[in-house]
Amino acid sequence: MLELKNISFDVDADGQNKEIVRGVDLVIPDEKLVVVTGPNGGGKSTLARLIMGIEKPTSGRIYLNGEDITDASITERAKKGIGFAFQTPVRFKGLQVLDLIRIAAGKRLSPASACEYLAAVGLCAKDYIDREVNSSLSGGELKRIEIATVLARGSVLSVFDEPEAGIDLWSFQNLIHVFERMREEISGSSILIISHQERILNIADEVIVLKDGRIAEQGDREKILPDLIGTASAVRDCRVLEMPERSGQTC
Amino acid sequence: MLKPKKMDEIQKRLLMEIAGLHEVPEGAYNIRSNGKAIGRSSTANIDIESKDDGTGLDIRIKPGTKKESVHIPVVLTQSGLSEVVYNDFYVGEDADVVIVAGCGIDNCGTANSQHDGIHRFFVGKGARVKYVEKHYGSGDGTGKRILNPVTEVYMEENSSMEMEMVQIKGVDDTDRMTKAELAAGAALVVRERLMTHGEQRAISAYVVDLNGDGSSADVVSRSVARDDSYQKFDAKLVGSAACSGHTECDSIIMDNGRILAVPGLEANSVDAALVHEAAIGKIAGDQIIKLMTLGLSEAEAEEQIINGFLK
Ligand SMILES: Nc1ncnc2c1ncn2[C@@H]1O[C@H](COP(=O)(O)OP(=O)(O)OP(=O)(O)O)[C@@H](O)[C@H]1O
Ligand SMILES: [Mg+2]
C-alpha cells in the first residue's frame, strides 16, 4: 500500500513560485489498480515522479507499506519495489534491449526469458532483443520496451505514465491485455496507471481525477467513470492513433 | 616455424586482453614479447618474415586468400623498454582476411615503457581486410605506458577495409596517426573506442584522402574521458573525386575530463559529399535516473551507460 499525505510540490519558474501539486492525499491500496486521469498539465507525471523519488516533495510525507520513504533515493525506492515506466522513455546509445531487461530483472536472464517480456508487450522478440535502445527505435517501440522493463522488475507498486501514448491501435489491444493480466495476477502488489483512455479506465478499481495539482475527484470506478465518459479525461481508443508524441506542456 | 616459447602469467593475461588469445592462434601469427619474436607461424597463403634490417615484419598475403587470419600481438612487461617496429602488410588482390594486432604493456617499474608500431597496409584490388587493434596497459609502477601507433593504408580499386581500434584501459599516453589513401570504389570504415582515466592523454588524428570516384570513408570515434584525462580527436577527410565521407566524434566527459574535437573536411571536387558530426557532453541525467529506477546506484548506472556506449 502506498500512501501520500498532504503532498505539495512547488517549483521556481522565472522567479515566481509555482505550485504544481497541492496538498494531495492519496492511497493506492494493496491489490488494486488505480488510474489517474485529468487534463494536460494537471500534475499527473509530477505525482508519479514524486512517488518514484525523481522529485522530492516541498512538503508532505510518502509511505510504502507503512514505512516513511519520503527521503529515500530513487534506487532505494526501486529496491523496495516501486517500478516506473516513463511517459517519455529514455534512449541509450550502445545499450541493447537485452541489457536493459537484464538490468531491470536484476539478474542475467537468458535471452529466451527476456524475450517473454517483449512478447508480452507485443514485440516480436527476436527482432528486438539485440537492438540498441537508441534513436533507431520508433516512439511506439521504445514505449513498449519501457513497459517491458517494468514487467521484468516484478514490482510491488508499478507506475505507468501514459503507457498508451504513441502506441498504435493494434498494439493498444495488446497493451490492454498486458494490464488485464497484471490485474489478474495482482496478488501482493498494486498498479498505478496514468491514462486518458476509456479502455484503461474500464479496468480500474479506482479512478482519480487530478486537476491543477489537486485531486478533483476520487473513488470507485463505477462512481467516477460515468461522469468522465465523453470528456477529455476518458477518450475512446480511436484517439490513440492521432495522439501526437508530446514534449513538454500543452496550453 | 618458430615454436612459441613459454609465456608467463602476465604475458598471457596481456595477450588475452589485446587479442582474445588463450593459446597460440590459428593461422599465421607472430607474437612479440619484450622486443623479440617468441613465436611465429606462416601458412601456405600468408608469409611472415622479418625485414632484412631487423626493424619489423613483412607480411605477404597471396591474392585470393580467403577467410584466413593473421595475429601479430605485442606484449611488453620489461619496464623501461622502448621500441619502434615497422610492419608492412601486402594484401593480394581479392583476398579476404582478418588481421589482429594490438599491444599490451605491463609496467611495474619506474621507467617508461613505449611501443611505437608503424603499420602500413597495401590493400590490393578487390581485397577485403578486417583489422582489429587493441591497446591495453596494466601494472602499478610509476613508469608510463606509452603507445604511439602510426597506421598507413593504401587502398586500390574496390578494396575495403574495416578497422576496429580499441583502447579502454591503462595506456598513459597515446599519439595515434592514421592515414589512408583510397582509389576508386574503395571503402574504409573505422570504429574507434577510447576511454581515458587519471592523467592520461590520448590523441587520435586521421587524414583520409578520397582520391577515386565511388570511394567512401566512415570514421566514427566513441570516447569517454574521465578524471583529469585529455583527448583530442582530429579527423580530416579530403575528397578529390565523386566520393562520400563521414566522420563522427561522440564523446562523454566526466569529472575534469577534457576533449577537443577538430573537424576537418576538404572538398576538391564538386561531387565530394563530406559530413562531420561531433557531440561532447556528460552522461544525460535522465539516462542515470532511468537505470536508478531499475535498482542501480548512480555509480552503477554510469558504468552501465559507459559500457554500453563503448561496446
Ligand atoms: N520542474 C518544473 N519546472 C517548471 N514547471 C514544471 C516542472 N515540472 C512540471 N512543471 C509544470 O507542471 C505542470 C504539470 O506537469 P505534469 O507533467 O505533471 O502534467 P501532466 O498532468 O502529466 O500532463 P500531461 O497530461 O500533458 O502529461 C505543467 O504545467 C508543467 O509544465
Ligand atoms: Mg504527463
mmCIF file of C-alpha atoms in Angstrom, chain B residues 90-199:
data_model
loop_
_atom_site.group_PDB
_atom_site.id
_atom_site.type_symbol
_atom_site.label_atom_id
_atom_site.label_comp_id
_atom_site.label_asym_id
_atom_site.label_seq_id
_atom_site.Cartn_x
_atom_site.Cartn_y
_atom_site.Cartn_z
ATOM 1 C CA TYR B 90 50.850 -6.693 -48.537
ATOM 2 C CA VAL B 91 47.320 -7.910 -49.106
ATOM 3 C CA GLY B 92 46.918 -9.579 -52.506
ATOM 4 C CA GLU B 93 44.032 -8.907 -54.877
ATOM 5 C CA ASP B 94 40.670 -10.317 -53.836
ATOM 6 C CA ALA B 95 41.995 -11.676 -50.570
ATOM 7 C CA ASP B 96 39.604 -11.654 -47.612
ATOM 8 C CA VAL B 97 41.409 -11.710 -44.284
ATOM 9 C CA VAL B 98 41.253 -10.723 -40.648
ATOM 10 C CA ILE B 99 44.307 -9.085 -39.113
ATOM 11 C CA VAL B 100 44.531 -8.810 -35.353
ATOM 12 C CA ALA B 101 47.227 -6.546 -33.954
ATOM 13 C CA GLY B 102 47.420 -4.862 -30.603
ATOM 14 C CA CYS B 103 49.784 -4.091 -27.820
ATOM 15 C CA GLY B 104 49.655 -4.761 -24.132
ATOM 16 C CA ILE B 105 52.100 -3.147 -21.728
ATOM 17 C CA ASP B 106 52.521 -4.139 -18.131
ATOM 18 C CA ASN B 107 54.794 -1.717 -16.366
ATOM 19 C CA CYS B 108 55.541 -2.288 -12.712
ATOM 20 C CA GLY B 109 58.736 -0.275 -12.754
ATOM 21 C CA THR B 110 59.688 3.368 -12.631
ATOM 22 C CA ALA B 111 60.945 3.801 -16.203
ATOM 23 C CA ASN B 112 58.633 4.478 -19.126
ATOM 24 C CA SER B 113 57.753 1.619 -21.459
ATOM 25 C CA GLN B 114 56.961 2.538 -25.012
ATOM 26 C CA HIS B 115 55.917 0.743 -28.184
ATOM 27 C CA ASP B 116 55.565 2.642 -31.426
ATOM 28 C CA GLY B 117 54.130 0.410 -34.119
ATOM 29 C CA ILE B 118 54.223 1.735 -37.640
ATOM 30 C CA HIS B 119 51.894 -0.346 -39.751
ATOM 31 C CA ARG B 120 51.498 0.028 -43.479
ATOM 32 C CA PHE B 121 48.806 -1.751 -45.417
ATOM 33 C CA PHE B 122 48.922 -2.186 -49.170
ATOM 34 C CA VAL B 123 45.488 -3.478 -49.981
ATOM 35 C CA GLY B 124 45.174 -4.943 -53.464
ATOM 36 C CA LYS B 125 42.263 -4.580 -55.853
ATOM 37 C CA GLY B 126 39.037 -6.044 -54.530
ATOM 38 C CA ALA B 127 40.637 -7.266 -51.309
ATOM 39 C CA ARG B 128 38.783 -7.110 -48.006
ATOM 40 C CA VAL B 129 40.520 -6.618 -44.700
ATOM 41 C CA LYS B 130 39.163 -6.549 -41.203
ATOM 42 C CA TYR B 131 41.744 -5.082 -38.876
ATOM 43 C CA VAL B 132 41.410 -5.186 -35.105
ATOM 44 C CA GLU B 133 43.825 -3.333 -32.870
ATOM 45 C CA LYS B 134 43.506 -3.266 -29.111
ATOM 46 C CA HIS B 135 45.681 -1.413 -26.672
ATOM 47 C CA TYR B 136 45.867 -2.235 -23.029
ATOM 48 C CA GLY B 137 48.043 -1.237 -20.127
ATOM 49 C CA SER B 138 48.433 -2.575 -16.607
ATOM 50 C CA GLY B 139 50.924 -2.601 -13.763
ATOM 51 C CA ASP B 140 51.151 -0.177 -10.885
ATOM 52 C CA GLY B 141 54.646 1.221 -11.402
ATOM 53 C CA THR B 142 55.200 4.938 -11.830
ATOM 54 C CA GLY B 143 56.748 4.390 -15.262
ATOM 55 C CA LYS B 144 54.396 5.409 -18.043
ATOM 56 C CA ARG B 145 52.878 3.119 -20.627
ATOM 57 C CA ILE B 146 53.175 4.838 -23.958
ATOM 58 C CA LEU B 147 51.854 3.777 -27.353
ATOM 59 C CA ASN B 148 52.240 5.837 -30.497
ATOM 60 C CA PRO B 149 50.832 3.880 -33.416
ATOM 61 C CA VAL B 150 51.074 5.088 -36.972
ATOM 62 C CA THR B 151 48.861 3.374 -39.490
ATOM 63 C CA GLU B 152 49.036 3.972 -43.201
ATOM 64 C CA VAL B 153 46.527 2.396 -45.531
ATOM 65 C CA TYR B 154 46.855 2.361 -49.304
ATOM 66 C CA MET B 155 43.717 1.022 -50.867
ATOM 67 C CA GLU B 156 43.491 0.006 -54.513
ATOM 68 C CA GLU B 157 40.301 -0.066 -56.586
ATOM 69 C CA ASN B 158 37.261 -1.618 -54.937
ATOM 70 C CA SER B 159 39.126 -2.811 -51.904
ATOM 71 C CA SER B 160 37.599 -2.483 -48.472
ATOM 72 C CA MET B 161 38.990 -2.189 -45.009
ATOM 73 C CA GLU B 162 37.253 -2.157 -41.673
ATOM 74 C CA MET B 163 39.382 -1.023 -38.760
ATOM 75 C CA GLU B 164 38.390 -1.505 -35.162
ATOM 76 C CA MET B 165 40.655 0.289 -32.739
ATOM 77 C CA VAL B 166 40.116 -0.038 -29.040
ATOM 78 C CA GLN B 167 41.938 1.499 -26.107
ATOM 79 C CA ILE B 168 39.944 1.223 -22.928
ATOM 80 C CA LYS B 169 42.376 0.880 -20.088
ATOM 81 C CA GLY B 170 45.763 1.627 -18.745
ATOM 82 C CA VAL B 171 47.608 3.444 -21.526
ATOM 83 C CA ASP B 172 49.064 6.691 -20.177
ATOM 84 C CA ASP B 173 49.988 8.404 -23.344
ATOM 85 C CA THR B 174 48.975 7.816 -26.900
ATOM 86 C CA ASP B 175 49.539 9.720 -30.065
ATOM 87 C CA ARG B 176 47.882 7.914 -32.910
ATOM 88 C CA MET B 177 48.144 8.869 -36.542
ATOM 89 C CA THR B 178 46.125 7.125 -39.211
ATOM 90 C CA LYS B 179 46.440 7.964 -42.892
ATOM 91 C CA ALA B 180 44.562 6.416 -45.751
ATOM 92 C CA GLU B 181 44.500 6.860 -49.493
ATOM 93 C CA LEU B 182 41.582 5.428 -51.379
ATOM 94 C CA ALA B 183 41.365 4.658 -55.090
ATOM 95 C CA ALA B 184 38.079 4.350 -56.992
ATOM 96 C CA GLY B 185 35.434 2.240 -55.298
ATOM 97 C CA ALA B 186 37.489 1.661 -52.171
ATOM 98 C CA ALA B 187 35.680 1.729 -48.836
ATOM 99 C CA LEU B 188 37.172 2.435 -45.436
ATOM 100 C CA VAL B 189 35.282 2.021 -42.181
ATOM 101 C CA VAL B 190 36.888 2.981 -38.879
ATOM 102 C CA ARG B 191 35.386 2.319 -35.470
ATOM 103 C CA GLU B 192 37.449 3.750 -32.675
ATOM 104 C CA ARG B 193 36.644 3.334 -28.992
ATOM 105 C CA LEU B 194 38.624 5.099 -26.396
ATOM 106 C CA MET B 195 38.481 5.625 -22.672
ATOM 107 C CA THR B 196 40.984 7.640 -20.676
ATOM 108 C CA HIS B 197 41.377 7.869 -16.892
ATOM 109 C CA GLY B 198 43.568 9.635 -14.386
ATOM 110 C CA GLU B 199 46.091 11.906 -16.043
#
